[in-house]
Structure formats: C-alpha cells, structure tokens
Amino acid sequence: MHLQYCLSCYNEDMDKMQKTDQDYQKELSPELYKIAREKGTETPFTGKYNFSKEDGVYKCAVCDNPLFKSDTKFDSGTGWPSFDKPISENAVEYETDTSGGMTRTEVKCARCGSHLGHMFEDGPTETGKRYCLNSVCLNLLPEKK
C-alpha cells in the first residue's frame, strides 16, 4: 500500500490547536461535537467505518490529523472500528478514563485533543492493543491508486 502522499503531510512537531468550546460548537456538527468534545460515544454497529475495508488513512474529523492506517484495522466484533496501532506514537494521546464505573484508557487526537474512543490491552495482533474508535471522529482519506 502506497501512503507516502499522506504521511508526508504528517508533522511530528505539529502545533496544538488552540480553539474554544464555542469555536468547536460553531464548526462541528452536533453529533461530532458531542462525541469528540464532550467524550460521548456512538451506538455500536452504526458508524460509517465499522465494516469499511477501503484502503487509506483515517484522519481526525475535527482537525485532519492522520491517525491510523487501514492496514492496522481489524474486525473486533465490538461494533466500532478497531485498529491495533496508531500511524505514529505522536498521533494520539492517552488519558485515564474512570467514567461509567470502570477504568479505561481514553484515546485523544494529539493535535486538537478530541476524544476518539478507547484503547484496550486485548487486541488479537502482536501489538496486543485494540483501539476502539468512534466513526464520526474519523475521516477516511482513500489510498490513491
């Protein structure tokens, strides 16, 4: 898979976005705002990328930051698109999430800080990771053929 056209636009030293909640509310759809900025979640099996097998790069729907490559996506059976590793260790950030009476690892976009989903240590590949993400927080940039 040739993805250099997209990876070359990824800046390891990217600037963090500096926007207010009011800015995001004006710019984002109500659904994207609720999930990405208020840490909501999609109903399982309803997201546009849950069953997608298209090749390309998944980018942050809020700031266009490249996050995951399609060749790291797998069917976890959970109802959300799942990946075994980010495109780069600098693409995402992690935070402990103790909401809902459990402890999980929240995954956030490193550029804009938007909530993407959660990472679990039960993945089926050699990484042992399962990044379970909300489709609405992602935009797929298809591979150029």
Short mmCIF file of C-alpha atoms in Angstrom, two decimals:
data_model
loop_
_atom_site.label_atom_id
_atom_site.label_comp_id
_atom_site.label_asym_id
_atom_site.label_seq_id
_atom_site.Cartn_x
_atom_site.Cartn_y
_atom_site.Cartn_z
CA MET A 1 0.00 0.00 0.00
CA HIS A 2 1.43 3.37 -1.01
CA LEU A 3 0.56 6.05 1.55
CA GLN A 4 3.55 8.37 1.34
CA TYR A 5 1.43 11.15 -0.15
CA CYS A 6 -0.47 11.40 3.10
CA LEU A 7 2.24 10.54 5.58
CA SER A 8 4.43 13.29 4.20
CA CYS A 9 1.83 15.82 5.38
CA TYR A 10 2.07 14.48 8.95
CA ASN A 11 4.18 16.81 11.06
CA GLU A 12 5.82 15.15 14.08
CA ASP A 13 6.19 18.61 15.64
CA MET A 14 2.66 19.77 14.88
CA ASP A 15 1.22 22.71 16.70
CA LYS A 16 -1.59 22.02 19.11
CA MET A 17 -4.87 23.60 18.09
CA GLN A 18 -5.99 26.49 20.25
CA LYS A 19 -9.76 26.81 19.95
CA THR A 20 -12.50 27.46 22.45
CA ASP A 21 -15.51 25.23 23.02
CA GLN A 22 -17.59 27.97 21.39
CA ASP A 23 -15.42 27.75 18.26
CA TYR A 24 -15.86 23.98 18.11
CA GLN A 25 -19.64 24.25 18.64
CA LYS A 26 -19.90 26.60 15.68
CA GLU A 27 -17.71 24.48 13.39
CA LEU A 28 -18.74 20.89 14.19
CA SER A 29 -22.00 19.02 13.70
CA PRO A 30 -23.93 18.43 16.93
CA GLU A 31 -23.08 14.68 16.80
CA LEU A 32 -19.36 15.26 16.24
CA TYR A 33 -19.24 17.91 18.97
CA LYS A 34 -21.00 15.63 21.48
CA ILE A 35 -18.65 12.71 20.84
CA ALA A 36 -15.33 14.44 20.11
CA ARG A 37 -15.53 17.34 22.53
CA GLU A 38 -17.89 16.02 25.24
CA LYS A 39 -16.50 12.44 25.24
CA GLY A 40 -19.66 10.77 24.01
CA THR A 41 -19.92 7.53 22.06
CA GLU A 42 -21.72 6.22 19.01
CA THR A 43 -24.24 3.44 19.26
CA PRO A 44 -22.41 0.20 18.40
CA PHE A 45 -22.67 -1.09 14.80
CA THR A 46 -23.98 2.26 13.49
CA GLY A 47 -20.75 4.04 12.49
CA LYS A 48 -19.84 4.51 8.84
CA TYR A 49 -16.41 2.86 9.22
CA ASN A 50 -17.33 -0.12 11.38
CA PHE A 51 -17.36 -2.52 8.40
CA SER A 52 -15.21 -0.48 5.99
CA LYS A 53 -12.44 -2.37 4.20
CA GLU A 54 -11.30 0.53 2.00
CA ASP A 55 -7.55 1.26 1.90
CA GLY A 56 -6.29 4.62 3.08
CA VAL A 57 -5.55 6.75 6.12
CA TYR A 58 -8.04 7.57 8.85
CA LYS A 59 -7.72 11.20 9.90
CA CYS A 60 -9.24 13.20 12.76
CA ALA A 61 -12.62 14.58 11.66
CA VAL A 62 -12.01 17.70 13.77
CA CYS A 63 -8.51 18.74 12.66
CA ASP A 64 -7.46 16.42 9.79
CA ASN A 65 -4.53 14.93 11.74
CA PRO A 66 -3.53 11.49 10.30
CA LEU A 67 -4.28 8.88 12.99
CA PHE A 68 -4.45 5.27 11.72
CA LYS A 69 -3.67 3.34 8.53
CA SER A 70 -6.29 0.99 7.12
CA ASP A 71 -3.86 -1.94 7.19
CA THR A 72 -3.97 -1.78 11.02
CA LYS A 73 -7.79 -2.02 11.10
CA PHE A 74 -9.46 -5.28 12.12
CA ASP A 75 -12.95 -6.55 12.92
CA SER A 76 -13.14 -6.70 16.70
CA GLY A 77 -16.83 -7.61 16.72
CA THR A 78 -17.47 -4.78 19.19
CA GLY A 79 -19.45 -2.52 16.87
CA TRP A 80 -16.79 0.17 16.49
CA PRO A 81 -13.89 0.41 14.04
CA SER A 82 -10.83 -1.09 15.68
CA PHE A 83 -7.12 -0.69 14.98
CA ASP A 84 -4.02 -2.28 16.51
CA LYS A 85 -1.71 0.75 16.41
CA PRO A 86 -1.71 4.45 15.51
CA ILE A 87 0.05 5.81 12.42
CA SER A 88 2.69 7.28 14.76
CA GLU A 89 3.18 7.36 18.52
CA ASN A 90 2.83 11.16 18.26
CA ALA A 91 -0.56 10.99 16.51
CA VAL A 92 -2.60 10.22 19.62
CA GLU A 93 -2.50 10.91 23.34
CA TYR A 94 -3.81 8.86 26.23
CA GLU A 95 -5.70 9.72 29.38
CA THR A 96 -7.11 7.56 32.16
CA ASP A 97 -10.92 7.48 31.99
CA THR A 98 -12.78 6.40 35.13
CA SER A 99 -16.27 7.27 33.92
CA GLY A 100 -19.04 4.69 33.96
CA GLY A 101 -17.66 2.85 36.98
CA MET A 102 -14.67 1.38 35.12
CA THR A 103 -11.10 2.34 34.34
CA ARG A 104 -10.19 2.60 30.66
CA THR A 105 -7.58 4.33 28.53
CA GLU A 106 -9.08 7.20 26.55
CA VAL A 107 -7.55 7.90 23.12
CA LYS A 108 -7.41 11.54 22.02
CA CYS A 109 -6.12 13.28 18.91
CA ALA A 110 -2.70 14.71 19.77
CA ARG A 111 -3.31 17.83 17.68
CA CYS A 112 -6.76 19.00 18.80
CA GLY A 113 -7.35 16.92 21.94
CA SER A 114 -10.62 15.50 20.67
CA HIS A 115 -11.93 12.26 22.14
CA LEU A 116 -11.64 9.41 19.62
CA GLY A 117 -12.50 6.36 21.71
CA HIS A 118 -10.62 3.95 23.97
CA MET A 119 -7.62 1.63 23.84
CA PHE A 120 -7.73 -1.82 25.40
CA GLU A 121 -4.93 -4.32 26.03
CA ASP A 122 -6.81 -7.26 24.46
CA GLY A 123 -6.04 -6.90 20.75
CA PRO A 124 -5.55 -10.01 18.61
CA THR A 125 -2.33 -8.92 16.86
CA GLU A 126 1.27 -8.79 18.02
CA THR A 127 0.71 -5.29 19.49
CA GLY A 128 -1.88 -6.67 21.93
CA LYS A 129 -3.79 -3.40 21.54
CA ARG A 130 -7.35 -2.65 20.42
CA TYR A 131 -8.07 0.99 19.60
CA CYS A 132 -11.88 1.05 19.59
CA LEU A 133 -12.90 4.35 17.96
CA ASN A 134 -16.00 6.33 17.03
CA SER A 135 -16.53 6.53 13.26
CA VAL A 136 -17.87 10.08 13.48
CA CYS A 137 -14.47 11.21 14.80
CA LEU A 138 -12.72 9.84 11.70
CA ASN A 139 -12.50 10.71 8.01
CA LEU A 140 -11.01 8.19 5.64
CA LEU A 141 -8.61 9.54 3.04
CA PRO A 142 -8.71 6.78 0.40
CA GLU A 143 -5.47 5.44 -0.98
CA LYS A 144 -4.51 6.91 -4.35
CA LYS A 145 -4.42 4.14 -6.93
#
